[in-house]
Short mmCIF file of N, CA and C in Angstrom, two decimals:
data_model
loop_
_atom_site.label_atom_id
_atom_site.label_comp_id
_atom_site.label_asym_id
_atom_site.label_seq_id
_atom_site.Cartn_x
_atom_site.Cartn_y
_atom_site.Cartn_z
N MET S 3 16.18 11.19 16.80
CA MET S 3 16.54 11.20 15.20
C MET S 3 15.87 12.23 14.38
N LYS S 4 16.72 13.06 13.69
CA LYS S 4 16.03 13.91 12.90
C LYS S 4 15.37 13.31 11.64
N GLU S 5 14.23 14.29 11.12
CA GLU S 5 13.32 13.71 10.13
C GLU S 5 14.17 13.32 8.75
N GLY S 6 15.40 14.19 8.55
CA GLY S 6 16.10 13.88 7.46
C GLY S 6 17.24 12.66 7.50
N ASN S 7 17.38 12.01 8.63
CA ASN S 7 17.96 10.99 8.83
C ASN S 7 17.32 9.61 9.10
N LEU S 8 16.08 9.65 8.83
CA LEU S 8 15.44 8.61 9.07
C LEU S 8 15.58 7.60 7.81
N PRO S 9 15.86 6.30 7.82
CA PRO S 9 16.11 5.46 6.93
C PRO S 9 15.00 5.35 6.03
N TYR S 10 15.16 5.13 4.66
CA TYR S 10 14.15 4.82 3.44
C TYR S 10 13.92 3.25 3.72
N LEU S 11 12.74 3.00 3.36
CA LEU S 11 12.28 1.45 3.43
C LEU S 11 11.98 1.25 1.82
N ILE S 12 12.95 0.48 1.23
CA ILE S 12 12.88 0.12 -0.11
C ILE S 12 12.64 -1.50 -0.50
N ARG S 13 11.79 -1.90 -0.87
CA ARG S 13 11.54 -3.56 -1.28
C ARG S 13 12.41 -3.76 -2.40
N CYS S 14 12.95 -4.82 -2.19
CA CYS S 14 13.79 -5.49 -3.45
C CYS S 14 13.18 -5.93 -4.40
N PRO S 15 13.47 -5.65 -5.71
CA PRO S 15 12.76 -6.14 -6.93
C PRO S 15 12.77 -7.60 -7.30
N SER S 16 13.73 -8.25 -6.58
CA SER S 16 14.18 -9.69 -6.82
C SER S 16 13.48 -10.53 -5.88
N CYS S 17 13.93 -10.21 -4.59
CA CYS S 17 13.20 -11.29 -3.42
C CYS S 17 12.18 -10.67 -2.63
N ARG S 18 11.86 -9.32 -2.81
CA ARG S 18 10.77 -8.65 -2.34
C ARG S 18 10.93 -8.33 -0.81
N VAL S 19 11.97 -8.50 -0.40
CA VAL S 19 12.68 -8.14 0.99
C VAL S 19 12.42 -6.84 1.16
N LYS S 20 11.95 -6.14 2.39
CA LYS S 20 12.17 -4.75 2.73
C LYS S 20 13.63 -4.48 3.21
N ASN S 21 14.14 -3.43 2.78
CA ASN S 21 15.42 -2.95 3.16
C ASN S 21 15.42 -1.57 3.72
N ARG S 22 15.90 -1.31 4.77
CA ARG S 22 16.33 -0.03 5.31
C ARG S 22 17.58 0.46 4.89
N ILE S 23 17.55 1.67 4.22
CA ILE S 23 18.61 2.34 3.66
C ILE S 23 18.84 3.72 4.07
N ALA S 24 20.09 3.82 4.66
CA ALA S 24 20.50 5.06 5.36
C ALA S 24 20.49 6.15 4.16
N PRO S 25 20.11 7.28 4.51
CA PRO S 25 19.99 8.58 3.49
C PRO S 25 21.36 8.71 2.83
N ASP S 26 22.30 8.51 3.71
CA ASP S 26 23.80 9.00 3.10
C ASP S 26 24.24 7.67 2.27
N LYS S 27 23.56 6.37 2.06
CA LYS S 27 23.93 5.15 1.21
C LYS S 27 23.36 5.32 0.01
N ILE S 28 22.33 6.18 -0.14
CA ILE S 28 21.52 6.31 -1.44
C ILE S 28 22.44 6.71 -2.67
N GLU S 29 23.32 7.35 -2.59
CA GLU S 29 24.11 7.70 -3.73
C GLU S 29 25.10 6.72 -4.14
N THR S 30 25.36 5.61 -3.19
CA THR S 30 26.23 4.49 -3.36
C THR S 30 25.72 3.51 -4.36
N GLY S 31 24.47 3.40 -4.67
CA GLY S 31 24.02 2.32 -5.15
C GLY S 31 23.79 1.19 -4.52
N PRO S 32 22.91 1.10 -3.35
CA PRO S 32 22.71 0.12 -2.23
C PRO S 32 22.22 -1.15 -3.06
N LYS S 33 22.51 -2.27 -2.14
CA LYS S 33 21.91 -3.60 -2.53
C LYS S 33 21.27 -4.26 -1.55
N CYS S 34 20.31 -5.11 -1.94
CA CYS S 34 19.44 -5.84 -0.77
C CYS S 34 20.44 -6.75 0.27
N GLY S 35 20.17 -6.35 1.21
CA GLY S 35 20.62 -7.35 2.38
C GLY S 35 20.59 -8.84 2.31
N LYS S 36 19.30 -9.39 1.87
CA LYS S 36 19.14 -10.83 1.69
C LYS S 36 19.84 -11.27 0.28
N CYS S 37 19.52 -11.04 -0.63
CA CYS S 37 19.90 -11.65 -2.05
C CYS S 37 21.08 -10.79 -2.65
N HIS S 38 21.30 -9.55 -2.32
CA HIS S 38 22.41 -8.75 -2.86
C HIS S 38 22.42 -8.15 -3.98
N SER S 39 21.06 -8.11 -4.59
CA SER S 39 20.77 -7.61 -5.92
C SER S 39 20.58 -6.05 -5.90
N PRO S 40 20.96 -5.27 -6.92
CA PRO S 40 21.06 -3.89 -6.80
C PRO S 40 19.40 -3.43 -6.41
N LEU S 41 19.33 -2.51 -5.54
CA LEU S 41 17.92 -1.88 -5.36
C LEU S 41 17.68 -0.92 -6.69
N ASN S 42 16.65 -0.90 -7.23
CA ASN S 42 16.19 0.08 -8.49
C ASN S 42 15.72 1.40 -7.62
N LEU S 43 16.58 2.48 -7.59
CA LEU S 43 15.84 3.76 -7.15
C LEU S 43 15.62 4.81 -8.19
N THR S 44 15.28 4.30 -9.48
CA THR S 44 15.02 5.24 -10.52
C THR S 44 13.79 5.96 -10.25
N GLY S 45 13.78 7.12 -10.33
CA GLY S 45 12.60 7.72 -10.19
C GLY S 45 11.75 7.98 -8.97
N ILE S 46 12.48 7.50 -7.73
CA ILE S 46 12.01 7.53 -6.41
C ILE S 46 12.11 8.84 -5.69
N PHE S 47 13.33 9.48 -6.07
CA PHE S 47 13.58 10.78 -5.59
C PHE S 47 13.20 11.98 -6.53
N SER S 48 12.20 12.01 -7.31
CA SER S 48 11.96 13.00 -8.02
C SER S 48 10.85 14.18 -7.19
N GLY S 49 10.32 13.65 -6.20
CA GLY S 49 9.61 14.60 -5.56
C GLY S 49 8.36 15.19 -6.15
N GLU S 50 7.74 14.62 -7.28
CA GLU S 50 6.55 14.90 -7.99
C GLU S 50 5.70 13.71 -7.99
N ALA S 51 4.22 14.31 -7.99
CA ALA S 51 3.32 13.34 -8.15
C ALA S 51 3.29 13.12 -9.60
N VAL S 52 3.27 11.55 -10.19
CA VAL S 52 3.49 11.19 -11.37
C VAL S 52 2.17 10.89 -12.05
N ASN S 53 1.84 11.28 -13.27
CA ASN S 53 0.65 11.08 -14.06
C ASN S 53 0.83 9.31 -14.71
N VAL S 54 -0.08 8.62 -14.38
CA VAL S 54 0.11 7.38 -14.75
C VAL S 54 -1.00 6.82 -15.55
N SER S 55 -0.70 6.18 -16.75
CA SER S 55 -1.74 5.76 -17.59
C SER S 55 -2.25 4.33 -17.00
N GLU S 56 -3.35 3.70 -17.62
CA GLU S 56 -3.85 2.44 -17.26
C GLU S 56 -2.68 1.33 -17.81
N ALA S 57 -2.20 1.69 -18.72
CA ALA S 57 -1.15 0.44 -19.22
C ALA S 57 0.09 0.58 -18.48
N ALA S 58 0.38 1.55 -17.69
CA ALA S 58 1.55 1.87 -16.74
C ALA S 58 1.34 1.69 -15.33
N PHE S 59 -0.04 1.52 -15.15
CA PHE S 59 -0.44 1.56 -13.52
C PHE S 59 0.33 0.17 -12.72
N ASP S 60 0.17 -1.10 -13.39
CA ASP S 60 0.64 -2.11 -12.57
C ASP S 60 2.30 -1.87 -12.43
N ALA S 61 2.91 -1.44 -13.21
CA ALA S 61 4.51 -1.34 -13.09
C ALA S 61 4.44 -0.10 -12.22
N GLU S 62 4.08 0.77 -12.17
CA GLU S 62 4.17 2.20 -11.54
C GLU S 62 3.69 1.80 -10.10
N VAL S 63 2.58 1.26 -9.71
CA VAL S 63 2.11 1.01 -8.57
C VAL S 63 2.40 -0.43 -7.77
N PHE S 64 2.18 -1.38 -8.22
CA PHE S 64 2.35 -2.70 -7.82
C PHE S 64 3.91 -3.26 -7.73
N GLU S 65 4.74 -2.67 -8.54
CA GLU S 65 5.98 -3.08 -8.61
C GLU S 65 6.81 -2.01 -7.80
N SER S 66 6.44 -0.87 -7.45
CA SER S 66 7.25 0.13 -6.81
C SER S 66 7.81 -0.58 -5.47
N PRO S 67 9.09 -0.20 -5.23
CA PRO S 67 9.68 -0.47 -4.36
C PRO S 67 9.64 0.18 -2.78
N ILE S 68 8.77 1.32 -2.93
CA ILE S 68 8.16 2.00 -1.78
C ILE S 68 6.67 2.07 -1.85
N PRO S 69 6.08 2.39 -0.89
CA PRO S 69 4.61 2.58 -0.68
C PRO S 69 4.34 3.71 -1.91
N VAL S 70 2.88 3.50 -2.20
CA VAL S 70 2.35 4.40 -3.17
C VAL S 70 1.09 4.93 -2.79
N MET S 71 0.87 6.13 -3.09
CA MET S 71 -0.50 6.77 -2.70
C MET S 71 -1.02 7.10 -4.20
N VAL S 72 -2.09 6.69 -4.45
CA VAL S 72 -2.82 6.81 -5.74
C VAL S 72 -3.89 8.03 -5.71
N LEU S 73 -3.90 9.08 -6.42
CA LEU S 73 -4.73 9.99 -6.65
C LEU S 73 -5.58 9.76 -7.78
N PHE S 74 -6.95 9.30 -7.66
CA PHE S 74 -7.92 9.27 -8.82
C PHE S 74 -8.27 10.76 -9.05
N TRP S 75 -8.39 11.40 -10.25
CA TRP S 75 -8.61 12.76 -10.35
C TRP S 75 -9.21 12.90 -11.80
N ALA S 76 -10.17 13.86 -11.99
CA ALA S 76 -10.66 14.32 -13.44
C ALA S 76 -10.50 15.56 -13.57
N PRO S 77 -10.08 16.18 -14.82
CA PRO S 77 -9.97 17.67 -14.95
C PRO S 77 -11.13 18.45 -14.84
N TRP S 78 -12.41 17.99 -14.96
CA TRP S 78 -13.62 18.74 -14.64
C TRP S 78 -13.95 18.92 -13.31
N CYS S 79 -13.10 18.24 -12.36
CA CYS S 79 -13.46 18.11 -11.06
C CYS S 79 -12.76 19.26 -10.08
N VAL S 80 -13.51 20.09 -9.76
CA VAL S 80 -13.03 21.30 -9.05
C VAL S 80 -12.34 20.91 -7.69
N VAL S 81 -12.84 19.96 -7.11
CA VAL S 81 -12.37 19.19 -5.68
C VAL S 81 -10.86 18.84 -6.17
N CYS S 82 -10.99 18.09 -7.12
CA CYS S 82 -9.55 17.29 -7.66
C CYS S 82 -8.52 18.51 -8.05
N ARG S 83 -8.90 19.64 -8.72
CA ARG S 83 -7.88 20.48 -9.12
C ARG S 83 -7.65 21.23 -7.78
N THR S 84 -8.32 21.44 -6.74
CA THR S 84 -7.85 21.90 -5.51
C THR S 84 -6.96 21.12 -4.57
N VAL S 85 -7.16 19.85 -4.78
CA VAL S 85 -6.42 19.03 -4.13
C VAL S 85 -4.80 18.72 -4.71
N ILE S 86 -4.82 18.62 -5.80
CA ILE S 86 -3.58 18.38 -6.63
C ILE S 86 -2.57 19.08 -6.19
N PRO S 87 -2.61 20.47 -5.85
CA PRO S 87 -1.29 21.36 -5.38
C PRO S 87 -0.71 20.83 -3.81
N ILE S 88 -1.87 20.44 -3.28
CA ILE S 88 -1.44 19.70 -1.82
C ILE S 88 -0.91 18.63 -1.99
N VAL S 89 -1.11 17.77 -2.89
CA VAL S 89 -0.74 16.39 -2.87
C VAL S 89 0.73 16.62 -3.46
N GLU S 90 0.97 17.75 -4.61
CA GLU S 90 2.36 17.95 -5.02
C GLU S 90 3.11 18.36 -3.88
N ARG S 91 2.72 19.07 -2.95
CA ARG S 91 3.55 19.38 -1.85
C ARG S 91 3.82 18.17 -0.97
N ILE S 92 2.90 17.28 -0.49
CA ILE S 92 3.06 16.05 -0.06
C ILE S 92 4.39 15.12 -0.71
N ALA S 93 4.17 15.11 -1.96
CA ALA S 93 5.18 14.30 -2.90
C ALA S 93 6.51 14.88 -2.47
N ASP S 94 6.71 16.37 -2.59
CA ASP S 94 7.96 16.86 -2.36
C ASP S 94 8.62 16.53 -0.86
N LYS S 95 7.52 16.81 -0.26
CA LYS S 95 8.07 16.66 1.46
C LYS S 95 8.41 15.23 1.74
N LEU S 96 7.79 14.17 1.33
CA LEU S 96 8.15 12.77 1.64
C LEU S 96 8.85 12.21 0.31
N ARG S 97 9.51 12.70 -0.25
CA ARG S 97 10.35 12.58 -1.62
C ARG S 97 11.37 11.35 -0.90
N GLY S 98 11.11 9.91 -1.79
CA GLY S 98 12.12 8.87 -1.36
C GLY S 98 11.38 8.00 -0.40
N ARG S 99 10.39 8.51 0.38
CA ARG S 99 9.65 7.72 1.29
C ARG S 99 8.31 7.22 0.77
N ILE S 100 7.64 7.78 -0.19
CA ILE S 100 6.46 7.49 -0.70
C ILE S 100 6.25 7.98 -2.14
N LYS S 101 5.68 7.23 -3.06
CA LYS S 101 5.41 7.64 -4.35
C LYS S 101 4.24 7.91 -4.49
N ILE S 102 3.81 9.15 -5.26
CA ILE S 102 2.51 9.52 -5.46
C ILE S 102 2.25 9.12 -6.79
N VAL S 103 1.10 8.84 -7.47
CA VAL S 103 0.81 8.79 -8.69
C VAL S 103 -0.55 9.49 -8.83
N LYS S 104 -0.68 9.94 -10.20
CA LYS S 104 -2.07 10.40 -10.47
C LYS S 104 -2.74 9.61 -11.59
N VAL S 105 -4.04 9.22 -11.57
CA VAL S 105 -4.62 8.65 -12.78
C VAL S 105 -6.06 9.39 -12.97
N ASN S 106 -6.00 9.85 -14.20
CA ASN S 106 -7.04 10.47 -14.68
C ASN S 106 -8.00 9.65 -15.38
#
């Protein structure tokens, strides 16, 4: 199976069941296989690492329907500034499969 044809694994916000969604079904507004609630896919396919504040952390990380990678960084940290472009490329490559959030 080609990499681009692998199904997305999306957790239902209502019943928390993981759903495998084929890439060609994303545009049709998929629903949960168990409870038939619509799966919220807003912001999942942006392909960017998202800056997250402390106030939005729980919603962006713990309520995400897909796995999340959290990058803790500081503007004064040379290593952090070096790693961020690499993380941005990972976010683009794994668009829709993983969400990457940055916390300053």
